mmCIF file with all atom_site columns, C-alpha atoms in Angstrom:
data_model
loop_
_atom_site.group_PDB
_atom_site.id
_atom_site.type_symbol
_atom_site.label_atom_id
_atom_site.label_alt_id
_atom_site.label_comp_id
_atom_site.label_asym_id
_atom_site.label_entity_id
_atom_site.label_seq_id
_atom_site.pdbx_PDB_ins_code
_atom_site.Cartn_x
_atom_site.Cartn_y
_atom_site.Cartn_z
_atom_site.occupancy
_atom_site.B_iso_or_equiv
_atom_site.pdbx_formal_charge
_atom_site.auth_seq_id
_atom_site.auth_comp_id
_atom_site.auth_asym_id
_atom_site.auth_atom_id
_atom_site.pdbx_PDB_model_num
ATOM 1   C CA . MET A 1 1   ? 5.838   15.287  3.681   1.00 72.00 ? 271 MET A CA 1
ATOM 2   C CA . PRO A 1 2   ? 4.456   17.825  6.204   1.00 69.00 ? 272 PRO A CA 1
ATOM 3   C CA . THR A 1 3   ? 2.992   16.244  9.335   1.00 71.00 ? 273 THR A CA 1
ATOM 4   C CA . ASP A 1 4   ? 0.575   19.109  10.097  1.00 81.00 ? 274 ASP A CA 1
ATOM 5   C CA . GLU A 1 5   ? -1.233  18.947  6.752   1.00 90.00 ? 275 GLU A CA 1
ATOM 6   C CA . GLN A 1 6   ? -4.705  17.393  6.697   1.00 94.00 ? 276 GLN A CA 1
ATOM 7   C CA . VAL A 1 7   ? -4.774  13.799  5.460   1.00 95.00 ? 277 VAL A CA 1
ATOM 8   C CA . LEU A 1 8   ? -7.828  12.434  3.656   1.00 94.00 ? 278 LEU A CA 1
ATOM 9   C CA . ASP A 1 9   ? -8.540  8.785   4.367   1.00 94.00 ? 279 ASP A CA 1
ATOM 10  C CA . SER A 1 10  ? -9.805  6.272   1.840   1.00 89.00 ? 280 SER A CA 1
ATOM 11  C CA . PRO A 1 11  ? -13.374 7.007   0.709   1.00 88.00 ? 281 PRO A CA 1
ATOM 12  C CA . GLU A 1 12  ? -14.128 3.278   1.105   1.00 88.00 ? 282 GLU A CA 1
ATOM 13  C CA . GLY A 1 13  ? -16.054 3.065   4.410   1.00 91.00 ? 283 GLY A CA 1
ATOM 14  C CA . TRP A 1 14  ? -14.552 -0.095  5.892   1.00 91.00 ? 284 TRP A CA 1
ATOM 15  C CA . VAL A 1 15  ? -11.028 1.008   4.898   1.00 93.00 ? 285 VAL A CA 1
ATOM 16  C CA . ALA A 1 16  ? -11.559 4.431   6.520   1.00 94.00 ? 286 ALA A CA 1
ATOM 17  C CA . ASP A 1 17  ? -12.771 2.679   9.707   1.00 95.00 ? 287 ASP A CA 1
ATOM 18  C CA . HIS A 1 18  ? -9.700  0.442   9.648   1.00 96.00 ? 288 HIS A CA 1
ATOM 19  C CA . ILE A 1 19  ? -7.414  3.485   9.241   1.00 96.00 ? 289 ILE A CA 1
ATOM 20  C CA . ARG A 1 20  ? -9.092  5.361   12.112  1.00 96.00 ? 290 ARG A CA 1
ATOM 21  C CA . ARG A 1 21  ? -8.629  2.394   14.482  1.00 97.00 ? 291 ARG A CA 1
ATOM 22  C CA . TYR A 1 22  ? -5.045  1.901   13.316  1.00 97.00 ? 292 TYR A CA 1
ATOM 23  C CA . VAL A 1 23  ? -4.122  5.560   13.900  1.00 96.00 ? 293 VAL A CA 1
ATOM 24  C CA . ALA A 1 24  ? -6.020  5.879   17.202  1.00 96.00 ? 294 ALA A CA 1
ATOM 25  C CA . THR A 1 25  ? -4.298  2.810   18.682  1.00 97.00 ? 295 THR A CA 1
ATOM 26  C CA . GLY A 1 26  ? -0.855  3.316   17.177  1.00 97.00 ? 296 GLY A CA 1
ATOM 27  C CA . GLY A 1 27  ? -1.368  0.151   15.146  1.00 97.00 ? 297 GLY A CA 1
ATOM 28  C CA . ALA A 1 28  ? -2.349  -2.018  18.127  1.00 97.00 ? 298 ALA A CA 1
ATOM 29  C CA . GLU A 1 29  ? -5.647  -2.535  16.289  1.00 96.00 ? 299 GLU A CA 1
ATOM 30  C CA . GLY A 1 30  ? -5.322  -3.035  12.555  1.00 96.00 ? 300 GLY A CA 1
ATOM 31  C CA . HIS A 1 31  ? -1.635  -3.797  12.074  1.00 97.00 ? 301 HIS A CA 1
ATOM 32  C CA . GLU A 1 32  ? -2.531  -7.496  12.117  1.00 97.00 ? 302 GLU A CA 1
ATOM 33  C CA . TRP A 1 33  ? -5.698  -7.269  10.035  1.00 95.00 ? 303 TRP A CA 1
ATOM 34  C CA . GLN A 1 34  ? -6.333  -11.014 9.913   1.00 94.00 ? 304 GLN A CA 1
ATOM 35  C CA . PRO A 1 35  ? -4.247  -13.795 11.486  1.00 95.00 ? 305 PRO A CA 1
ATOM 36  C CA . GLY A 1 36  ? -0.843  -13.577 9.790   1.00 94.00 ? 306 GLY A CA 1
ATOM 37  C CA . VAL A 1 37  ? -1.918  -10.733 7.447   1.00 97.00 ? 307 VAL A CA 1
ATOM 38  C CA . PHE A 1 38  ? -0.362  -7.396  8.355   1.00 98.00 ? 308 PHE A CA 1
ATOM 39  C CA . THR A 1 39  ? -1.238  -3.953  7.025   1.00 98.00 ? 309 THR A CA 1
ATOM 40  C CA . LEU A 1 40  ? 0.498   -0.621  6.806   1.00 98.00 ? 310 LEU A CA 1
ATOM 41  C CA . LEU A 1 41  ? -0.904  2.828   6.190   1.00 98.00 ? 311 LEU A CA 1
ATOM 42  C CA . LEU A 1 42  ? 0.371   4.543   3.053   1.00 98.00 ? 312 LEU A CA 1
ATOM 43  C CA . THR A 1 43  ? 0.035   8.309   2.610   1.00 98.00 ? 313 THR A CA 1
ATOM 44  C CA . THR A 1 44  ? 0.584   9.701   -0.888  1.00 98.00 ? 314 THR A CA 1
ATOM 45  C CA . ARG A 1 45  ? 0.119   13.111  -2.457  1.00 97.00 ? 315 ARG A CA 1
ATOM 46  C CA . GLY A 1 46  ? -2.809  13.240  -4.889  1.00 96.00 ? 316 GLY A CA 1
ATOM 47  C CA . ARG A 1 47  ? -1.477  13.710  -8.401  1.00 96.00 ? 317 ARG A CA 1
ATOM 48  C CA . ARG A 1 48  ? -4.364  16.031  -9.356  1.00 95.00 ? 318 ARG A CA 1
ATOM 49  C CA . SER A 1 49  ? -5.600  17.469  -6.057  1.00 94.00 ? 319 SER A CA 1
ATOM 50  C CA . GLY A 1 50  ? -2.234  17.880  -4.341  1.00 95.00 ? 320 GLY A CA 1
ATOM 51  C CA . LYS A 1 51  ? -3.890  16.668  -1.111  1.00 96.00 ? 321 LYS A CA 1
ATOM 52  C CA . LEU A 1 52  ? -2.494  13.971  1.143   1.00 97.00 ? 322 LEU A CA 1
ATOM 53  C CA . ARG A 1 53  ? -4.368  10.664  0.746   1.00 97.00 ? 323 ARG A CA 1
ATOM 54  C CA . ARG A 1 54  ? -4.100  7.664   3.074   1.00 97.00 ? 324 ARG A CA 1
ATOM 55  C CA . THR A 1 55  ? -5.025  4.034   2.548   1.00 97.00 ? 325 THR A CA 1
ATOM 56  C CA . ALA A 1 56  ? -4.403  0.719   4.292   1.00 97.00 ? 326 ALA A CA 1
ATOM 57  C CA . LEU A 1 57  ? -2.573  -2.020  2.400   1.00 98.00 ? 327 LEU A CA 1
ATOM 58  C CA . ILE A 1 58  ? -1.451  -5.567  3.060   1.00 98.00 ? 328 ILE A CA 1
ATOM 59  C CA . TYR A 1 59  ? 2.335   -5.681  3.085   1.00 98.00 ? 329 TYR A CA 1
ATOM 60  C CA . GLY A 1 60  ? 5.224   -8.086  2.902   1.00 98.00 ? 330 GLY A CA 1
ATOM 61  C CA . ARG A 1 61  ? 8.939   -7.650  3.400   1.00 98.00 ? 331 ARG A CA 1
ATOM 62  C CA . ASP A 1 62  ? 11.981  -8.011  1.190   1.00 98.00 ? 332 ASP A CA 1
ATOM 63  C CA . GLY A 1 63  ? 14.951  -7.422  3.439   1.00 97.00 ? 333 GLY A CA 1
ATOM 64  C CA . ASP A 1 64  ? 14.549  -3.888  4.811   1.00 97.00 ? 334 ASP A CA 1
ATOM 65  C CA . ASP A 1 65  ? 11.999  -2.948  2.143   1.00 98.00 ? 335 ASP A CA 1
ATOM 66  C CA . TYR A 1 66  ? 8.211   -3.125  2.389   1.00 98.00 ? 336 TYR A CA 1
ATOM 67  C CA . LEU A 1 67  ? 6.193   -4.596  -0.468  1.00 98.00 ? 337 LEU A CA 1
ATOM 68  C CA . VAL A 1 68  ? 2.626   -3.724  -1.437  1.00 98.00 ? 338 VAL A CA 1
ATOM 69  C CA . VAL A 1 69  ? 0.523   -4.869  -4.376  1.00 98.00 ? 339 VAL A CA 1
ATOM 70  C CA . ALA A 1 70  ? -1.419  -2.469  -6.625  1.00 98.00 ? 340 ALA A CA 1
ATOM 71  C CA . SER A 1 71  ? -4.223  -4.962  -7.245  1.00 98.00 ? 341 SER A CA 1
ATOM 72  C CA . GLN A 1 72  ? -7.449  -3.019  -6.760  1.00 96.00 ? 342 GLN A CA 1
ATOM 73  C CA . GLY A 1 73  ? -9.155  -6.395  -6.622  1.00 96.00 ? 343 GLY A CA 1
ATOM 74  C CA . GLY A 1 74  ? -8.224  -7.121  -10.239 1.00 97.00 ? 344 GLY A CA 1
ATOM 75  C CA . ALA A 1 75  ? -9.881  -3.998  -11.640 1.00 97.00 ? 345 ALA A CA 1
ATOM 76  C CA . PRO A 1 76  ? -8.777  -3.038  -15.176 1.00 97.00 ? 346 PRO A CA 1
ATOM 77  C CA . GLN A 1 77  ? -7.156  0.194   -13.917 1.00 97.00 ? 347 GLN A CA 1
ATOM 78  C CA . HIS A 1 78  ? -4.443  0.794   -11.356 1.00 98.00 ? 348 HIS A CA 1
ATOM 79  C CA . PRO A 1 79  ? -5.495  2.071   -7.924  1.00 97.00 ? 349 PRO A CA 1
ATOM 80  C CA . SER A 1 80  ? -5.273  5.824   -7.309  1.00 96.00 ? 350 SER A CA 1
ATOM 81  C CA . TRP A 1 81  ? -2.571  5.426   -4.671  1.00 98.00 ? 351 TRP A CA 1
ATOM 82  C CA . TYR A 1 82  ? -0.323  3.704   -7.236  1.00 98.00 ? 352 TYR A CA 1
ATOM 83  C CA . LEU A 1 83  ? -0.899  6.428   -9.826  1.00 98.00 ? 353 LEU A CA 1
ATOM 84  C CA . ASN A 1 84  ? -0.085  8.985   -7.122  1.00 98.00 ? 354 ASN A CA 1
ATOM 85  C CA . LEU A 1 85  ? 3.224   7.203   -6.443  1.00 98.00 ? 355 LEU A CA 1
ATOM 86  C CA . LEU A 1 86  ? 4.079   7.213   -10.138 1.00 98.00 ? 356 LEU A CA 1
ATOM 87  C CA . ALA A 1 87  ? 3.626   10.995  -10.121 1.00 98.00 ? 357 ALA A CA 1
ATOM 88  C CA . ASP A 1 88  ? 5.448   11.509  -6.796  1.00 98.00 ? 358 ASP A CA 1
ATOM 89  C CA . PRO A 1 89  ? 7.304   8.505   -5.327  1.00 98.00 ? 359 PRO A CA 1
ATOM 90  C CA . GLY A 1 90  ? 7.804   10.185  -1.957  1.00 98.00 ? 360 GLY A CA 1
ATOM 91  C CA . ALA A 1 91  ? 5.346   8.890   0.637   1.00 98.00 ? 361 ALA A CA 1
ATOM 92  C CA . ARG A 1 92  ? 4.789   8.297   4.337   1.00 98.00 ? 362 ARG A CA 1
ATOM 93  C CA . VAL A 1 93  ? 4.171   4.887   5.871   1.00 98.00 ? 363 VAL A CA 1
ATOM 94  C CA . GLN A 1 94  ? 2.906   3.812   9.267   1.00 98.00 ? 364 GLN A CA 1
ATOM 95  C CA . VAL A 1 95  ? 3.773   0.264   10.307  1.00 98.00 ? 365 VAL A CA 1
ATOM 96  C CA . GLY A 1 96  ? 2.331   -0.468  13.736  1.00 98.00 ? 366 GLY A CA 1
ATOM 97  C CA . PRO A 1 97  ? 3.332   2.490   15.931  1.00 97.00 ? 367 PRO A CA 1
ATOM 98  C CA . GLU A 1 98  ? 6.214   3.629   13.688  1.00 98.00 ? 368 GLU A CA 1
ATOM 99  C CA . THR A 1 99  ? 5.818   6.306   11.006  1.00 97.00 ? 369 THR A CA 1
ATOM 100 C CA . PHE A 1 100 ? 8.540   7.062   8.461   1.00 98.00 ? 370 PHE A CA 1
ATOM 101 C CA . GLU A 1 101 ? 9.195   8.446   4.975   1.00 98.00 ? 371 GLU A CA 1
ATOM 102 C CA . VAL A 1 102 ? 9.686   6.124   2.006   1.00 98.00 ? 372 VAL A CA 1
ATOM 103 C CA . ARG A 1 103 ? 10.510  6.287   -1.664  1.00 98.00 ? 373 ARG A CA 1
ATOM 104 C CA . ALA A 1 104 ? 8.371   4.021   -3.813  1.00 98.00 ? 374 ALA A CA 1
ATOM 105 C CA . ARG A 1 105 ? 9.262   2.246   -7.010  1.00 98.00 ? 375 ARG A CA 1
ATOM 106 C CA . THR A 1 106 ? 7.655   -0.415  -9.123  1.00 98.00 ? 376 THR A CA 1
ATOM 107 C CA . ALA A 1 107 ? 9.493   -3.738  -8.969  1.00 98.00 ? 377 ALA A CA 1
ATOM 108 C CA . GLU A 1 108 ? 11.384  -4.556  -12.164 1.00 98.00 ? 378 GLU A CA 1
ATOM 109 C CA . PRO A 1 109 ? 10.184  -7.698  -14.015 1.00 98.00 ? 379 PRO A CA 1
ATOM 110 C CA . ALA A 1 110 ? 12.808  -10.028 -12.483 1.00 98.00 ? 380 ALA A CA 1
ATOM 111 C CA . GLU A 1 111 ? 12.166  -8.601  -9.006  1.00 97.00 ? 381 GLU A CA 1
ATOM 112 C CA . ARG A 1 112 ? 8.413   -8.931  -9.435  1.00 98.00 ? 382 ARG A CA 1
ATOM 113 C CA . ALA A 1 113 ? 8.826   -12.578 -10.454 1.00 98.00 ? 383 ALA A CA 1
ATOM 114 C CA . ARG A 1 114 ? 10.713  -13.164 -7.196  1.00 98.00 ? 384 ARG A CA 1
ATOM 115 C CA . MET A 1 115 ? 8.433   -11.010 -4.989  1.00 98.00 ? 385 MET A CA 1
ATOM 116 C CA . TRP A 1 116 ? 5.034   -12.062 -6.340  1.00 98.00 ? 386 TRP A CA 1
ATOM 117 C CA . PRO A 1 117 ? 5.099   -15.482 -4.583  1.00 98.00 ? 387 PRO A CA 1
ATOM 118 C CA . THR A 1 118 ? 5.959   -13.736 -1.309  1.00 97.00 ? 388 THR A CA 1
ATOM 119 C CA . MET A 1 119 ? 2.864   -11.586 -1.625  1.00 98.00 ? 389 MET A CA 1
ATOM 120 C CA . THR A 1 120 ? 0.540   -14.378 -2.817  1.00 98.00 ? 390 THR A CA 1
ATOM 121 C CA . ALA A 1 121 ? 1.655   -16.492 0.147   1.00 98.00 ? 391 ALA A CA 1
ATOM 122 C CA . ILE A 1 122 ? 0.414   -13.670 2.399   1.00 98.00 ? 392 ILE A CA 1
ATOM 123 C CA . TRP A 1 123 ? -2.780  -12.986 0.409   1.00 98.00 ? 393 TRP A CA 1
ATOM 124 C CA . PRO A 1 124 ? -3.589  -15.820 -2.040  1.00 98.00 ? 394 PRO A CA 1
ATOM 125 C CA . ALA A 1 125 ? -6.442  -13.798 -3.601  1.00 98.00 ? 395 ALA A CA 1
ATOM 126 C CA . TYR A 1 126 ? -3.816  -11.763 -5.483  1.00 98.00 ? 396 TYR A CA 1
ATOM 127 C CA . GLU A 1 127 ? -3.607  -14.693 -7.936  1.00 98.00 ? 397 GLU A CA 1
ATOM 128 C CA . GLU A 1 128 ? -7.365  -14.461 -8.548  1.00 98.00 ? 398 GLU A CA 1
ATOM 129 C CA . TYR A 1 129 ? -7.126  -10.684 -8.966  1.00 98.00 ? 399 TYR A CA 1
ATOM 130 C CA . GLN A 1 130 ? -4.354  -11.121 -11.555 1.00 98.00 ? 400 GLN A CA 1
ATOM 131 C CA . SER A 1 131 ? -6.486  -13.618 -13.489 1.00 97.00 ? 401 SER A CA 1
ATOM 132 C CA . LYS A 1 132 ? -9.349  -11.073 -13.657 1.00 96.00 ? 402 LYS A CA 1
ATOM 133 C CA . THR A 1 133 ? -7.371  -8.334  -15.391 1.00 97.00 ? 403 THR A CA 1
ATOM 134 C CA . GLU A 1 134 ? -5.226  -7.959  -18.489 1.00 97.00 ? 404 GLU A CA 1
ATOM 135 C CA . ARG A 1 135 ? -2.829  -5.535  -16.780 1.00 97.00 ? 405 ARG A CA 1
ATOM 136 C CA . GLU A 1 136 ? 0.122   -6.918  -14.897 1.00 98.00 ? 406 GLU A CA 1
ATOM 137 C CA . ILE A 1 137 ? -0.545  -6.066  -11.269 1.00 98.00 ? 407 ILE A CA 1
ATOM 138 C CA . PRO A 1 138 ? 2.483   -4.163  -9.965  1.00 98.00 ? 408 PRO A CA 1
ATOM 139 C CA . VAL A 1 139 ? 4.444   -5.001  -6.866  1.00 98.00 ? 409 VAL A CA 1
ATOM 140 C CA . VAL A 1 140 ? 5.599   -1.767  -5.285  1.00 98.00 ? 410 VAL A CA 1
ATOM 141 C CA . VAL A 1 141 ? 8.804   -1.557  -3.254  1.00 98.00 ? 411 VAL A CA 1
ATOM 142 C CA . LEU A 1 142 ? 8.767   0.993   -0.425  1.00 98.00 ? 412 LEU A CA 1
ATOM 143 C CA . GLN A 1 143 ? 12.294  1.917   0.609   1.00 98.00 ? 413 GLN A CA 1
ATOM 144 C CA . ARG A 1 144 ? 12.817  3.765   3.860   1.00 97.00 ? 414 ARG A CA 1
ATOM 145 C CA . ARG A 1 145 ? 14.501  7.128   3.337   1.00 95.00 ? 415 ARG A CA 1
#
């Protein structure tokens, strides 16, 4: 993913503010979003626009891998960033001050069953989000390249 290409931040105002602080401080502000709740910045390539898109997501760990949840607050449709990863699983992640390339994949059913409690322990509202939608909310595994 080219580093000199313009990146468009989330159109959601508070998320864009969070991203700006995170980037400006190298993660010193924003990595720990709430006590014990850490976020990363995920940059994907738009599946229709071809533009780089960045959002902030709560993450967990599974060994060396990073886990994120495509919840969109329990909306009936998947978030755009997840659809972008389905189209192109190559992405860039910033965790604190470190930026690196990842390959994303959706957790298989048995993996998701194991990983879901990890993520709901970090952000219990994921359970509520799942109860609001008929779709199974994906857990996405981000593997460092």
